[in-house]
Backbone as a ProteinNet text record, in pm:
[ID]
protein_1_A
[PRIMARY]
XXXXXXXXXXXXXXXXXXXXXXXXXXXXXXXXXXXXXXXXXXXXXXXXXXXXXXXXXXXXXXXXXXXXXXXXXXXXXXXXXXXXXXXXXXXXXXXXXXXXXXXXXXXXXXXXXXXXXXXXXXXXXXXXXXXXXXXXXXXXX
[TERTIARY]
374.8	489.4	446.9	505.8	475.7	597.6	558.6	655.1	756.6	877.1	979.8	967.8	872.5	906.4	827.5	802.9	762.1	803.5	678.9	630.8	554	474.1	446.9	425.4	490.8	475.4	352.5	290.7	219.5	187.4	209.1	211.2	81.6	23.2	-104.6	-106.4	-150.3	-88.9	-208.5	-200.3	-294	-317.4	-225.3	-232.4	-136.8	-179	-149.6	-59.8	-146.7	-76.1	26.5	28.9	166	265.4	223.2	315.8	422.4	282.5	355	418.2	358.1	501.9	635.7	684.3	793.4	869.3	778.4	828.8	878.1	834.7	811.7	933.5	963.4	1081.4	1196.3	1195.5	1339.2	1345.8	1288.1	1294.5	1238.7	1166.9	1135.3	994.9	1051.4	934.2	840.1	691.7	603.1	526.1	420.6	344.8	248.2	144.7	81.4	-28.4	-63.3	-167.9	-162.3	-64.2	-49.7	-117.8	-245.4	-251.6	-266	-319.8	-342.5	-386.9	-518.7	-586	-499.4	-369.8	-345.4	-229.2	-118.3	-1.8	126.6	139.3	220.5	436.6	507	665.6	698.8	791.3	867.5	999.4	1027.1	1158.1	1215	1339	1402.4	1354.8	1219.5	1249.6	1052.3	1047.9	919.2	879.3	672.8	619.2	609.9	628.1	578.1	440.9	369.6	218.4	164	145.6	59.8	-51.7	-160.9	-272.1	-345.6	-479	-494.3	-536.8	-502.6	-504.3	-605.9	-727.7	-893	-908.9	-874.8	-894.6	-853.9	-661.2	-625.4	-715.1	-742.6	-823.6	-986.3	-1052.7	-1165.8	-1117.4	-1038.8	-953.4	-965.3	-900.2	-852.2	-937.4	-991.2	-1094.9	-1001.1	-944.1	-868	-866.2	-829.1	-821.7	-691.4	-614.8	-455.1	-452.5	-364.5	-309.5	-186.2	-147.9	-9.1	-23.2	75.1	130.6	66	-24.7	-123.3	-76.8	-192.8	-112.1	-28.2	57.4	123.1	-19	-20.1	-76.9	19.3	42.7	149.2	123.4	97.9	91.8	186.1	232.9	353.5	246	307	146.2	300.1	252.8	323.9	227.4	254.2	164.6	168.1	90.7	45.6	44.8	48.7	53.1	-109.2	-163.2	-327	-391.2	-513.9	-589.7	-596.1	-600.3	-608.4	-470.1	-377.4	-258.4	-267.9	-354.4	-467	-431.3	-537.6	-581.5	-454.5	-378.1	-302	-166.1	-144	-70.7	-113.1	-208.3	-284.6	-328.5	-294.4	-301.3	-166.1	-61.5	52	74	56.2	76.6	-21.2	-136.5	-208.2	-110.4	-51.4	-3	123	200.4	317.7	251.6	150.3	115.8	62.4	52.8	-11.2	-125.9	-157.5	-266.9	-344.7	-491.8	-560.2	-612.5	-614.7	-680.3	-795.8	-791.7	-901.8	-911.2	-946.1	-999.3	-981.7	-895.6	-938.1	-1074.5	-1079.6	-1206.5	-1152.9	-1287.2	-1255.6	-1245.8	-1156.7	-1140.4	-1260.9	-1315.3	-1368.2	-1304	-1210.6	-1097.4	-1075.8	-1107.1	-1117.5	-1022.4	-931.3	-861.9	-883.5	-807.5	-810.7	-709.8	-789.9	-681.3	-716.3	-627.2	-645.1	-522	-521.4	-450.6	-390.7	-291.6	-226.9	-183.5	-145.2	-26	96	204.3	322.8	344.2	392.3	437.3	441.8	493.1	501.9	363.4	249.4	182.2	183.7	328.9	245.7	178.4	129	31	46.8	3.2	56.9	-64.6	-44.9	-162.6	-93.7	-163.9	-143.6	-274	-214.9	-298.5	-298.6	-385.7	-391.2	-399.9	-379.7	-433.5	-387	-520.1	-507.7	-430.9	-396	-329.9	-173	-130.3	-18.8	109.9	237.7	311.4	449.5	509.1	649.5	745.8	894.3	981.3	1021.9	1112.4	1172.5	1182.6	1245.5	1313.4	1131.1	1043.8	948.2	888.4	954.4	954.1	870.4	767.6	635.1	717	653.8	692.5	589.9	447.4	347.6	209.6	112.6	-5.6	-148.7
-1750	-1664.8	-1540.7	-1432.2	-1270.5	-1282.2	-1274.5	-1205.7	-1104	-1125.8	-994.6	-971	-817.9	-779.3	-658.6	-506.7	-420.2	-430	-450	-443.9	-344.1	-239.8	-140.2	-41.6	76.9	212.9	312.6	320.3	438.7	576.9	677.8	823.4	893.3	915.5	1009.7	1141.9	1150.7	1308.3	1402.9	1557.7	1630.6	1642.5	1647.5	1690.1	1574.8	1481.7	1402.9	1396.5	1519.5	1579.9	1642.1	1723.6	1808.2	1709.2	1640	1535.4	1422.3	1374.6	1277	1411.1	1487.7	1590.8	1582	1570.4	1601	1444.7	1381	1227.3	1185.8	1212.4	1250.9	1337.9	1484.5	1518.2	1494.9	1359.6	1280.2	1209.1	1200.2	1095.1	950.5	881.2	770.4	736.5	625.2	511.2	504.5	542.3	469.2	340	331.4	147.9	218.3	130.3	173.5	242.5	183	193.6	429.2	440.8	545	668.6	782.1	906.9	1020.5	1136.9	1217.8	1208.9	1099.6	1048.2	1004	878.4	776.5	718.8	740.1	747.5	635.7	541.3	420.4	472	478	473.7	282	296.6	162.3	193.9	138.8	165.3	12.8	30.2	-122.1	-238.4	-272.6	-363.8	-373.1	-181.9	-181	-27.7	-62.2	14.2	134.7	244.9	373.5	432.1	397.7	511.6	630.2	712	825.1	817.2	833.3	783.3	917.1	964.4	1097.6	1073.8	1156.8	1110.8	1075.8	1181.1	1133.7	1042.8	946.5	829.6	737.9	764.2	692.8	669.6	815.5	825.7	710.1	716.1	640.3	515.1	429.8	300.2	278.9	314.4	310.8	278.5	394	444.6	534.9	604.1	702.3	835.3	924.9	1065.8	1105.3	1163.4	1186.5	1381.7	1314	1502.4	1523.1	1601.7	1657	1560.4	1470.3	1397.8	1347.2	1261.7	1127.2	1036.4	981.1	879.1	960.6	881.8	983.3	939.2	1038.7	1005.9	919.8	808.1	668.1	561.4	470.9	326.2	214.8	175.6	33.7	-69.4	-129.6	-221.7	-348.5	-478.9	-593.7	-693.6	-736.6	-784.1	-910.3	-1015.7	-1179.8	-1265.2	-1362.8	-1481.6	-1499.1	-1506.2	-1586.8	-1470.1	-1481.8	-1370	-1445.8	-1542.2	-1616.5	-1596.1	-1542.1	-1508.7	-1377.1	-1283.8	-1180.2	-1171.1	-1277.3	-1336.2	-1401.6	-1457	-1543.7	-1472.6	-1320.2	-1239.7	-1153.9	-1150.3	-1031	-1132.2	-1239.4	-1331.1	-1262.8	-1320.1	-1297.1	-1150.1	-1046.5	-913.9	-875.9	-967.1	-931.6	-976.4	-1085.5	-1120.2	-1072.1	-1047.6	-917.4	-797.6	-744.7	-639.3	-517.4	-516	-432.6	-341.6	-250.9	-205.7	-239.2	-293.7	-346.8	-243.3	-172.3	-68.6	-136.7	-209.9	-231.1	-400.2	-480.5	-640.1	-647.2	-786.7	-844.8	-804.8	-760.9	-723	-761.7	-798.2	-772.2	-592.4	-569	-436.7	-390.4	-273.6	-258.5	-327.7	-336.3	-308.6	-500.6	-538.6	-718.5	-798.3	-742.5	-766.6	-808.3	-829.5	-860.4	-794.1	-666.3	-613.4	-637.1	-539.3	-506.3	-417.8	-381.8	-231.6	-275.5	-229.1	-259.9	-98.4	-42	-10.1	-18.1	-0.3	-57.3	68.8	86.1	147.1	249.1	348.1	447.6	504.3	455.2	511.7	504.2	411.8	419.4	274.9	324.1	280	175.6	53.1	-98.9	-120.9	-174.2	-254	-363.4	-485.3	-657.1	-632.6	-720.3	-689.1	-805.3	-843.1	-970.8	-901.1	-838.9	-783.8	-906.2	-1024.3	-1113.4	-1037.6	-954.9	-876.7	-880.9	-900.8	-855.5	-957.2	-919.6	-979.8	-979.8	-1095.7	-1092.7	-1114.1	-1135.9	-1169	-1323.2	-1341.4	-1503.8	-1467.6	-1321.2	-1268.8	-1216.9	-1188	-1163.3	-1039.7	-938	-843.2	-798.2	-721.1	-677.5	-620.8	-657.6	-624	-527.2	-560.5	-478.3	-527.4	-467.4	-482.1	-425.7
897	873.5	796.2	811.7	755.3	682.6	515.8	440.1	449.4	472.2	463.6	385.7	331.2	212.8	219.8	153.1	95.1	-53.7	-106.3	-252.5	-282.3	-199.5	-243	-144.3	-125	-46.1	-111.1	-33.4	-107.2	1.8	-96.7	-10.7	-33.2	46.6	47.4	5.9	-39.5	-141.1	-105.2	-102.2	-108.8	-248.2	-338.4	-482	-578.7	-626.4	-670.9	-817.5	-876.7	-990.6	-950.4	-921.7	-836.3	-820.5	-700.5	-670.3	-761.5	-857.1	-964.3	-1046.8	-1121.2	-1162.3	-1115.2	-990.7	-911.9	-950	-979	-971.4	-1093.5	-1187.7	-1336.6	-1379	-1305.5	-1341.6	-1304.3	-1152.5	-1144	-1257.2	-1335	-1474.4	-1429.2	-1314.1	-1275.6	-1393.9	-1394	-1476.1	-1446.1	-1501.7	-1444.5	-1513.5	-1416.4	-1451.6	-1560.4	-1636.8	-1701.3	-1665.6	-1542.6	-1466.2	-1420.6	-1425.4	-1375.1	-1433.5	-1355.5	-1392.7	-1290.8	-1295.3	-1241	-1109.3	-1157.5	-981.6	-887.5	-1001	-875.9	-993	-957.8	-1022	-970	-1000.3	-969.6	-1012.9	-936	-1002.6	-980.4	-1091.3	-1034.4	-1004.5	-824.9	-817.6	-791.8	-749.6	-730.8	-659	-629	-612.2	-533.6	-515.1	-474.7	-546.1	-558.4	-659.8	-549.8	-597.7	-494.6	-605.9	-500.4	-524.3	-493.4	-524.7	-506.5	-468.5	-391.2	-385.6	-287.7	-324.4	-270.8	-128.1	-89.4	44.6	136.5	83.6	131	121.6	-9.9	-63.3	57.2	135.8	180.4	354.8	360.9	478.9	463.9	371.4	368.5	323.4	272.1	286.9	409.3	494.6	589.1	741.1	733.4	806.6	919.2	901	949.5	926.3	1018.1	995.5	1022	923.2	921.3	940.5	1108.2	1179.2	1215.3	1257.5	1270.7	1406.9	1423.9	1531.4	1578.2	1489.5	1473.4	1375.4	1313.6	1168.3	1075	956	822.7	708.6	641.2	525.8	452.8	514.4	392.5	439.5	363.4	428.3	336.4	411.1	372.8	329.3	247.4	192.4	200.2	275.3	213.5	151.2	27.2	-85.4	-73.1	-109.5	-58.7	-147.1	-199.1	-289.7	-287.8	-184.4	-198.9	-99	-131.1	-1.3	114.7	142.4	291.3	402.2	276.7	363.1	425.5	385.5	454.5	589.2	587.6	754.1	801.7	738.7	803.2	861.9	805.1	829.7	939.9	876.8	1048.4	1211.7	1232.4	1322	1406.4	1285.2	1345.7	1381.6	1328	1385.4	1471.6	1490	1612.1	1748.1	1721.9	1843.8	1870	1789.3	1800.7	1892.3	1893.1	1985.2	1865.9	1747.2	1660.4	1701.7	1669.3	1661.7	1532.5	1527.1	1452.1	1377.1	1281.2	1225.5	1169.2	1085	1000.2	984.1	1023.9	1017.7	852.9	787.8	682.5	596.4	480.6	403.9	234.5	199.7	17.1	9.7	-102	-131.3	-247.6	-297.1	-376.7	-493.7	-491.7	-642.9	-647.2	-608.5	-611	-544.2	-463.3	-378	-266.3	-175	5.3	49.5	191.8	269.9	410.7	497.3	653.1	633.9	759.1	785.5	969.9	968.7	1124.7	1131	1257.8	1248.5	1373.1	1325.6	1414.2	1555.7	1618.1	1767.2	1704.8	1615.2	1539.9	1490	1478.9	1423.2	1247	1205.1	1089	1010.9	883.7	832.5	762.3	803.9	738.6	666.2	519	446	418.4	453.1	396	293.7	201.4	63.4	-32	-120	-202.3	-295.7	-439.1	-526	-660.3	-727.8	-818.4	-933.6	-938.1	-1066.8	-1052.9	-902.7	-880.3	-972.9	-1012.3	-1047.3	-934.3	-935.8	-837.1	-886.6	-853.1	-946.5	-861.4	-893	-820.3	-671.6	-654.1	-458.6	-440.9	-450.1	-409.2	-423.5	-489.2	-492.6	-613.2	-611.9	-692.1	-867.7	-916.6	-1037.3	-1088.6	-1077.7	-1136.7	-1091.1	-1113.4	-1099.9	-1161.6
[MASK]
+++++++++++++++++++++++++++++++++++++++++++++++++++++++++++++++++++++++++++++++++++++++++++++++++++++++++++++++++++++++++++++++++++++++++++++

């Protein structure tokens, strides 16, 4: 079974500072984790990230163009890393496009990357840091 859930959006930014500024002067909260490079909000229920976008391109292994991929990827977040794999089974057989096979992340995690009929950008993700609440929904990381 694939979690119903987004626990974390993240937007590919050309300018990250810029960006979290704008975010910063809606008055939104951020995590601790948050700076200039790579800037975390908490909204209701899911974390929105900033994340530069080269960055998101070499993650990825993608090149983001006008009416190709978005620089954003939907990340749905996992209880164990084996649910990794056990998530990307099932969206293989839904008809997904496979971007990127199950991998440890630099950052000590487990991802893969799909994306849906749209073109956009799915991350399944294990990150051991992550926190949830009782409904499933990411609290922090």
């Amino acid at each position: 079974m694939i979690h119903q859930r987004i626990s974390l959006l993240t937007v590919g930014a050309v300018n990250v500072k810029d960006l979290r500024s704008f975010y910063q002067k809606l008055g939104w909260e951020e995590t601790e984790s948050s700076s200039d490079e790579y800037a975390v909000f908490k909204t209701a229920g899911v974390l929105l990230s900033i994340y530069p976008q080269e960055e998101l391109e070499r993650d990825s292994g993608l090149q983001f163009s006008a009416g190709g991929y978005k620089a954003i990827s939907f990340s749905i977040n996992v209880n164990e890393p084996q649910e990794v794999d056990q998530a990307m089974e099932g969206i293989r057989e839904a008809g997904a496009e496979i971007i990127k096979e199950p991998h440890e992340a630099f950052w000590g995690g487990r991802i893969a990357y799909f994306a849906d009929p749209e073109k956009n950008l799915w991350e399944i993700a294990w990150n051991p840091s992550s926190v949830f609440d009782e409904r499933g929904a990411m609290l922090d990381f």
